Every structure is written in structure tokens, then in C-alpha cells.
mmCIF file of C-alpha atoms in Angstrom:
data_model
loop_
_atom_site.group_PDB
_atom_site.id
_atom_site.type_symbol
_atom_site.label_atom_id
_atom_site.label_comp_id
_atom_site.label_asym_id
_atom_site.label_seq_id
_atom_site.Cartn_x
_atom_site.Cartn_y
_atom_site.Cartn_z
ATOM 1 C CA ALA Q 1321 -77.031 65.172 -49.667
ATOM 2 C CA GLY Q 1322 -74.267 63.283 -49.830
ATOM 3 C CA THR Q 1323 -70.993 64.656 -47.908
ATOM 4 C CA THR Q 1324 -67.618 65.133 -49.560
ATOM 5 C CA GLN Q 1325 -64.103 64.390 -47.848
ATOM 6 C CA GLN Q 1326 -61.287 65.685 -49.398
ATOM 7 C CA THR Q 1327 -57.288 64.312 -48.695
ATOM 8 C CA THR Q 1328 -54.026 65.531 -49.556
ATOM 9 C CA LEU Q 1329 -51.531 63.060 -51.195
ATOM 10 C CA THR Q 1330 -47.733 64.716 -51.738
ATOM 11 C CA LEU Q 1331 -45.580 63.616 -54.436
ATOM 12 C CA ALA Q 1332 -41.822 63.528 -53.655
ATOM 13 C CA ALA Q 1333 -39.302 65.058 -56.081
ATOM 14 C CA ASN Q 1334 -37.489 62.152 -58.052
ATOM 15 C CA GLY Q 1335 -34.638 63.716 -56.111
ATOM 16 C CA THR Q 1336 -30.746 63.587 -57.549
ATOM 17 C CA VAL Q 1337 -28.793 60.745 -57.895
ATOM 18 C CA SER Q 1338 -24.475 61.378 -57.785
ATOM 19 C CA ASP Q 1339 -21.675 58.669 -59.893
ATOM 20 C CA ALA Q 1340 -18.253 58.319 -58.946
ATOM 21 C CA ILE Q 1341 -15.634 55.903 -59.405
ATOM 22 C CA ALA Q 1342 -12.436 54.655 -57.297
ATOM 23 C CA ALA Q 1343 -9.619 53.194 -57.159
ATOM 24 C CA ASP Q 1344 -8.818 50.159 -54.985
ATOM 25 C CA ILE Q 1345 -5.050 50.698 -54.675
ATOM 26 C CA ALA Q 1346 -3.014 53.954 -56.173
ATOM 27 C CA SER Q 1347 0.038 51.853 -57.549
ATOM 28 C CA ILE Q 1348 1.748 48.581 -58.174
ATOM 29 C CA PRO Q 1349 4.481 46.991 -58.882
ATOM 30 C CA GLU Q 1350 4.784 45.154 -62.238
ATOM 31 C CA GLY Q 1351 6.032 42.052 -61.906
ATOM 32 C CA LYS Q 1352 8.716 39.554 -64.262
ATOM 33 C CA SER Q 1353 5.060 37.659 -65.245
ATOM 34 C CA GLY Q 1354 1.642 36.673 -63.886
ATOM 35 C CA THR Q 1355 -1.260 38.916 -63.233
ATOM 36 C CA THR Q 1356 -2.381 41.492 -60.015
ATOM 37 C CA PRO Q 1357 -5.758 41.681 -59.896
ATOM 38 C CA LEU Q 1358 -7.277 45.214 -60.155
ATOM 39 C CA THR Q 1359 -10.598 46.555 -58.910
ATOM 40 C CA PHE Q 1360 -12.266 49.673 -59.643
ATOM 41 C CA PRO Q 1361 -15.784 50.435 -57.307
ATOM 42 C CA ALA Q 1362 -18.325 52.206 -59.486
ATOM 43 C CA THR Q 1363 -20.823 53.972 -56.782
ATOM 44 C CA ARG Q 1364 -24.192 56.087 -56.918
ATOM 45 C CA SER Q 1365 -25.665 58.041 -54.142
ATOM 46 C CA GLY Q 1366 -29.147 59.953 -53.424
ATOM 47 C CA ASN Q 1367 -31.792 58.896 -54.638
ATOM 48 C CA THR Q 1368 -31.440 55.095 -55.659
ATOM 49 C CA GLY Q 1369 -34.899 53.985 -55.496
ATOM 50 C CA GLY Q 1370 -34.843 54.268 -59.584
ATOM 51 C CA THR Q 1371 -32.330 52.907 -61.862
ATOM 52 C CA SER Q 1372 -29.548 54.830 -63.784
ATOM 53 C CA SER Q 1373 -26.962 53.730 -65.942
ATOM 54 C CA VAL Q 1374 -23.330 55.503 -66.369
ATOM 55 C CA ASN Q 1375 -20.284 54.771 -69.305
ATOM 56 C CA TYR Q 1376 -17.183 53.812 -68.793
ATOM 57 C CA THR Q 1377 -14.017 54.004 -71.113
ATOM 58 C CA ILE Q 1378 -10.710 51.856 -69.631
ATOM 59 C CA ALA Q 1379 -7.824 54.086 -71.046
ATOM 60 C CA GLY Q 1380 -4.487 54.875 -70.196
ATOM 61 C CA THR Q 1381 -2.463 50.841 -70.988
ATOM 62 C CA THR Q 1382 -3.792 48.849 -73.949
ATOM 63 C CA ASN Q 1383 -5.812 45.826 -73.396
ATOM 64 C CA VAL Q 1384 -4.788 42.326 -74.260
ATOM 65 C CA THR Q 1385 -0.957 43.507 -73.590
ATOM 66 C CA ASP Q 1386 -0.963 45.775 -70.975
ATOM 67 C CA TYR Q 1387 -4.102 43.961 -68.852
ATOM 68 C CA ASN Q 1388 -6.640 41.589 -69.796
ATOM 69 C CA ASN Q 1389 -9.569 39.487 -68.346
ATOM 70 C CA ILE Q 1390 -12.049 42.657 -67.813
ATOM 71 C CA GLY Q 1391 -15.066 42.066 -65.671
ATOM 72 C CA GLY Q 1392 -16.660 42.517 -61.783
ATOM 73 C CA THR Q 1393 -20.259 43.169 -61.018
ATOM 74 C CA SER Q 1394 -20.697 46.355 -63.260
ATOM 75 C CA GLY Q 1395 -21.442 43.898 -66.287
ATOM 76 C CA ALA Q 1396 -18.136 45.016 -67.918
ATOM 77 C CA THR Q 1397 -16.242 43.135 -70.604
ATOM 78 C CA ALA Q 1398 -14.882 45.524 -72.671
ATOM 79 C CA ALA Q 1399 -12.868 48.803 -72.650
ATOM 80 C CA THR Q 1400 -15.771 51.036 -73.181
ATOM 81 C CA GLY Q 1401 -19.721 49.830 -71.860
ATOM 82 C CA THR Q 1402 -21.741 51.002 -69.523
ATOM 83 C CA ILE Q 1403 -22.671 50.591 -65.965
ATOM 84 C CA ASN Q 1404 -26.197 49.490 -65.347
ATOM 85 C CA PHE Q 1405 -27.512 49.936 -61.343
ATOM 86 C CA GLY Q 1406 -30.939 48.426 -60.404
ATOM 87 C CA VAL Q 1407 -33.489 49.644 -57.717
ATOM 88 C CA GLY Q 1408 -31.545 50.282 -54.582
ATOM 89 C CA GLU Q 1409 -28.013 49.509 -55.791
ATOM 90 C CA THR Q 1410 -25.199 51.420 -54.865
ATOM 91 C CA SER Q 1411 -22.123 49.962 -55.724
ATOM 92 C CA LYS Q 1412 -20.693 48.417 -59.386
ATOM 93 C CA THR Q 1413 -17.064 46.835 -59.340
ATOM 94 C CA ILE Q 1414 -15.135 46.671 -63.053
ATOM 95 C CA THR Q 1415 -12.313 43.973 -62.450
ATOM 96 C CA LEU Q 1416 -9.264 43.679 -64.251
ATOM 97 C CA ASP Q 1417 -5.566 42.067 -64.270
ATOM 98 C CA ALA Q 1418 -2.514 44.112 -64.861
ATOM 99 C CA LEU Q 1419 -0.124 41.638 -67.203
ATOM 100 C CA GLY Q 1420 3.378 41.768 -65.789
ATOM 101 C CA ASP Q 1421 6.314 41.415 -68.295
ATOM 102 C CA THR Q 1422 10.245 41.686 -68.410
ATOM 103 C CA LEU Q 1423 9.889 45.244 -70.648
ATOM 104 C CA VAL Q 1424 11.941 48.127 -70.171
ATOM 105 C CA GLU Q 1425 9.493 50.599 -70.566
ATOM 106 C CA PRO Q 1426 7.417 53.659 -68.171
ATOM 107 C CA ASP Q 1427 5.450 53.071 -65.729
ATOM 108 C CA GLU Q 1428 1.903 52.294 -67.164
ATOM 109 C CA THR Q 1429 -1.084 53.745 -66.056
ATOM 110 C CA ILE Q 1430 -4.625 52.220 -66.204
ATOM 111 C CA ALA Q 1431 -7.217 54.968 -65.824
ATOM 112 C CA VAL Q 1432 -11.627 54.178 -65.938
ATOM 113 C CA THR Q 1433 -13.112 57.074 -66.478
ATOM 114 C CA LEU Q 1434 -17.191 57.825 -66.287
ATOM 115 C CA SER Q 1435 -19.145 59.878 -68.465
ATOM 116 C CA SER Q 1436 -23.058 60.566 -70.372
ATOM 117 C CA PRO Q 1437 -24.928 58.806 -66.926
ATOM 118 C CA THR Q 1438 -28.608 58.731 -67.541
ATOM 119 C CA GLY Q 1439 -31.217 58.102 -65.155
ATOM 120 C CA PRO Q 1440 -35.230 59.350 -65.120
ATOM 121 C CA GLY Q 1441 -36.425 62.616 -63.949
ATOM 122 C CA VAL Q 1442 -33.472 64.520 -62.971
ATOM 123 C CA THR Q 1443 -30.184 63.464 -64.640
ATOM 124 C CA PRO Q 1444 -27.641 62.105 -62.378
ATOM 125 C CA THR Q 1445 -24.318 63.728 -61.926
ATOM 126 C CA ILE Q 1446 -20.914 62.525 -62.156
ATOM 127 C CA THR Q 1447 -18.826 63.495 -58.314
ATOM 128 C CA THR Q 1448 -15.381 61.816 -59.270
ATOM 129 C CA ALA Q 1449 -15.565 60.717 -63.053
ATOM 130 C CA THR Q 1450 -11.719 59.103 -63.166
ATOM 131 C CA ALA Q 1451 -9.813 56.622 -60.834
ATOM 132 C CA THR Q 1452 -6.188 56.383 -62.238
ATOM 133 C CA THR Q 1453 -3.768 53.011 -60.533
ATOM 134 C CA THR Q 1454 -0.204 53.349 -61.995
ATOM 135 C CA ILE Q 1455 1.789 49.973 -62.886
ATOM 136 C CA THR Q 1456 5.697 51.018 -62.238
ATOM 137 C CA ASN Q 1457 8.221 49.355 -64.068
ATOM 138 C CA ASP Q 1458 10.935 47.268 -62.345
ATOM 139 C CA ASP Q 1459 12.974 46.243 -65.199
ATOM 140 C CA LYS Q 1460 16.402 47.543 -65.621
ATOM 141 C CA ALA Q 1461 18.439 47.849 -69.067
ATOM 142 C CA GLY Q 1462 21.574 46.721 -69.094
ATOM 143 C CA PHE Q 1463 23.810 43.116 -69.857
ATOM 144 C CA THR Q 1464 25.729 40.922 -68.144
ATOM 145 C CA VAL Q 1465 29.353 39.830 -69.149
ATOM 146 C CA ASN Q 1466 30.015 35.648 -67.720
ATOM 147 C CA PRO Q 1467 33.101 35.604 -66.691
ATOM 148 C CA LEU Q 1468 34.902 38.861 -66.300
ATOM 149 C CA SER Q 1469 38.020 37.618 -65.868
ATOM 150 C CA GLY Q 1470 40.141 34.605 -65.655
ATOM 151 C CA LEU Q 1471 40.096 33.774 -69.395
ATOM 152 C CA THR Q 1472 43.275 32.572 -71.084
ATOM 153 C CA THR Q 1473 44.572 32.387 -74.383
ATOM 154 C CA SER Q 1474 47.677 31.737 -76.428
ATOM 155 C CA GLU Q 1475 49.804 32.268 -79.222
ATOM 156 C CA VAL Q 1476 49.434 28.973 -80.934
ATOM 157 C CA GLY Q 1477 45.528 28.653 -81.771
ATOM 158 C CA GLY Q 1478 44.269 28.937 -78.311
ATOM 159 C CA LYS Q 1479 40.481 30.416 -77.692
ATOM 160 C CA ALA Q 1480 38.600 31.534 -74.759
ATOM 161 C CA GLU Q 1481 35.045 32.168 -74.441
ATOM 162 C CA PHE Q 1482 32.705 34.431 -72.488
ATOM 163 C CA LYS Q 1483 28.643 35.173 -72.720
ATOM 164 C CA VAL Q 1484 26.331 37.943 -72.636
ATOM 165 C CA LYS Q 1485 23.177 38.760 -71.772
ATOM 166 C CA LEU Q 1486 20.944 41.604 -71.646
ATOM 167 C CA ASN Q 1487 19.274 41.664 -67.782
ATOM 168 C CA ALA Q 1488 15.824 42.824 -69.164
ATOM 169 C CA GLN Q 1489 13.819 42.276 -72.874
ATOM 170 C CA PRO Q 1490 14.074 45.329 -75.375
ATOM 171 C CA THR Q 1491 11.299 46.800 -77.064
ATOM 172 C CA ALA Q 1492 13.384 46.759 -79.909
ATOM 173 C CA ASP Q 1493 17.062 44.810 -81.322
ATOM 174 C CA VAL Q 1494 19.924 46.210 -79.275
ATOM 175 C CA THR Q 1495 23.202 46.094 -80.834
ATOM 176 C CA ILE Q 1496 26.429 46.645 -78.570
ATOM 177 C CA GLY Q 1497 29.973 46.981 -79.814
ATOM 178 C CA MET Q 1498 32.860 44.658 -79.260
ATOM 179 C CA ASN Q 1499 36.435 45.173 -79.705
ATOM 180 C CA SER Q 1500 40.247 44.426 -78.629
ATOM 181 C CA ASP Q 1501 42.500 47.061 -77.024
ATOM 182 C CA ASN Q 1502 45.110 45.022 -78.245
ATOM 183 C CA VAL Q 1503 44.581 43.142 -81.670
ATOM 184 C CA ALA Q 1504 48.615 42.586 -81.917
ATOM 185 C CA GLU Q 1505 47.504 40.098 -78.903
ATOM 186 C CA GLY Q 1506 43.972 39.004 -79.360
ATOM 187 C CA THR Q 1507 40.820 39.411 -81.152
ATOM 188 C CA VAL Q 1508 37.537 39.068 -80.956
ATOM 189 C CA SER Q 1509 35.460 36.925 -82.996
ATOM 190 C CA THR Q 1510 32.816 39.273 -83.730
ATOM 191 C CA ASN Q 1511 32.651 43.659 -83.941
ATOM 192 C CA SER Q 1512 28.758 43.863 -82.770
ATOM 193 C CA LEU Q 1513 26.412 41.733 -81.258
ATOM 194 C CA THR Q 1514 23.003 41.963 -82.024
ATOM 195 C CA VAL Q 1515 20.256 41.110 -79.634
ATOM 196 C CA THR Q 1516 16.622 40.747 -79.863
ATOM 197 C CA PRO Q 1517 13.511 40.922 -78.039
ATOM 198 C CA ALA Q 1518 12.597 37.440 -79.098
ATOM 199 C CA ASN Q 1519 16.416 35.567 -78.000
ATOM 200 C CA TYR Q 1520 17.075 38.352 -75.421
ATOM 201 C CA LYS Q 1521 16.492 35.382 -72.738
ATOM 202 C CA GLN Q 1522 19.645 33.370 -74.888
ATOM 203 C CA PRO Q 1523 22.976 34.358 -73.302
ATOM 204 C CA GLN Q 1524 25.085 34.891 -76.755
ATOM 205 C CA THR Q 1525 29.047 33.422 -77.042
ATOM 206 C CA ILE Q 1526 32.224 35.412 -77.908
ATOM 207 C CA THR Q 1527 35.467 34.164 -78.812
ATOM 208 C CA VAL Q 1528 38.935 35.942 -78.109
ATOM 209 C CA SER Q 1529 41.573 34.360 -79.856
ATOM 210 C CA GLY Q 1530 45.253 34.932 -79.159
ATOM 211 C CA VAL Q 1531 47.545 36.359 -81.847
ATOM 212 C CA ASP Q 1532 50.853 34.588 -82.161
ATOM 213 C CA ASP Q 1533 53.400 37.871 -82.480
ATOM 214 C CA LEU Q 1534 56.853 35.523 -83.247
ATOM 215 C CA VAL Q 1535 57.980 37.717 -80.240
#
């Protein structure tokens, strides 16, 4: 008669997978121009022997005007999308460039959030859903007058000029009032000066004219 051999096969459970997002830096100065690269690492831990995915959303500031050039090893190219982890992969990166400007504005925030993880077997969990980097504004409102003193006019048609320039780009038109404290001695060429976001870099000229008072 034949013999029967018996063996035992143990099937391992799928285990759990956890996703997390982080920021490589908590805060950066905005800068007047150019770009500052930022990296947001997305990681998974636990049973990484299979494939899994997780959705991401970049929010807080406005794409194109506050940041651009979305990329990295995650395959991200837009403000929303999906990160796919292959067998054995534990880390993917989302990168972007924060854009410097001269606008007077509040501090900006770039936040990357993970959601809706998927994977074979047990649904992955998210241990850290959102990572944030603050872009601190470094532009101050105000204007510069040049020169501040030393101007001379006369009562025989003498004129003097000074220039006014905003220190930073405004988000809307700015109107600056002008007046002489003694119109019997001197007048200004305009009662108000309007500066726009488009021409704020160009100094605006104001003319002071002396007045003949017959004295």
C-alpha cells in the first residue's frame, strides 16, 4: 500500500501598510524674485512587499503664481494626483518651486495632503496626512521720496522737482495725496498721485512752483 505524507503550509497575512507625508523645511523667506525648491517626501511603512497607492493634493497657495514646476519621483505633475508605490518601494518625493515676488501680502502656506490610500488586502492607513511649509512675506508697504530736502524755487517762475516711488508692488492701485502747506508761497503740480501694480517701479515726478506774492 502507498504511504501518505503530510506537510503544513503557512500563509502569511498581508500585514498593514501606513502612508505619511512630510516637509523638508517648515518655513522659508519668499525672496524678491527667482525660485526656492521645496521637497515633500511621501513614505510608506509596514508590509511593502506589494503595490499600493495614495492620492495627494497641493493646496494653500495658488499654482503658477505662488509655485510651479511640480515634479519629483512621485510622478506628480499637477496640484492633485496619485502616488503609486511599487513592490519594495518605501519613499517617493513631491517637489515644486516656490516663486519670489515683490507683492505686499500675508505669509503664504503650501500644504500637501494625502488621502484615499489603496492596496491589496488590508486598506493602508495614513499616519501623517498633511505637511506644510510657510513662505514668509519679506515685502513692506511704504514709499520713498527723493530728495527729501534741499529743493529751491523762486517767485519768478522757479520750479523744483522731487520723485516718489513705492517700496513694494501693490495688489491694487495706490493713491497718495499731495498738498502744499502754504499755497501763497508754493504749489504742487498735482493734488494726488496714483501708482499702479504695473508702474510701481518707475519714480513719479512732482513739481513744486514758487508763487509771486508781490511782497
